[in-house]
Amino acid sequence: MHAPIRPQTAPVQAGKGKKSVKKIVQNCALLCIYKIN
């Protein structure tokens, strides 16, 4: 589990947060790819 930036939103993101986490991971992956290239 990644530490939530705002602990207050943790309970809310328990169910809906999974999609947001996937988007964040994808964005980080894209940034990493751009940096490597």
XYZ file of C-alpha atoms in Angstrom:
37
model
C 0.000 0.000 0.000
C 1.251 3.476 -0.854
C 1.000 6.020 1.947
C -1.873 8.376 1.099
C -0.852 11.999 0.578
C -3.812 13.116 2.715
C -4.628 10.534 5.428
C -8.070 12.143 5.799
C -9.087 10.910 2.341
C -7.937 7.339 3.014
C -11.362 5.984 4.107
C -13.060 7.570 1.088
C -10.468 6.193 -1.330
C -10.798 2.693 0.116
C -13.275 1.761 -2.634
C -13.125 4.484 -5.277
C -9.435 5.245 -4.735
C -8.275 2.172 -6.664
C -9.075 3.820 -10.003
C -7.314 7.023 -8.935
C -4.264 5.036 -7.834
C -4.141 3.316 -11.221
C -4.226 6.699 -12.976
C -1.446 8.010 -10.725
C 0.669 4.910 -11.370
C 0.139 5.257 -15.119
C 1.124 8.936 -14.986
C 4.283 8.114 -13.004
C 5.118 5.350 -15.476
C 4.734 7.755 -18.407
C 6.980 10.310 -16.688
C 9.601 7.634 -16.042
C 9.465 6.530 -19.694
C 9.892 10.125 -20.874
C 12.866 10.603 -18.530
C 14.517 7.397 -19.783
C 13.993 8.381 -23.411
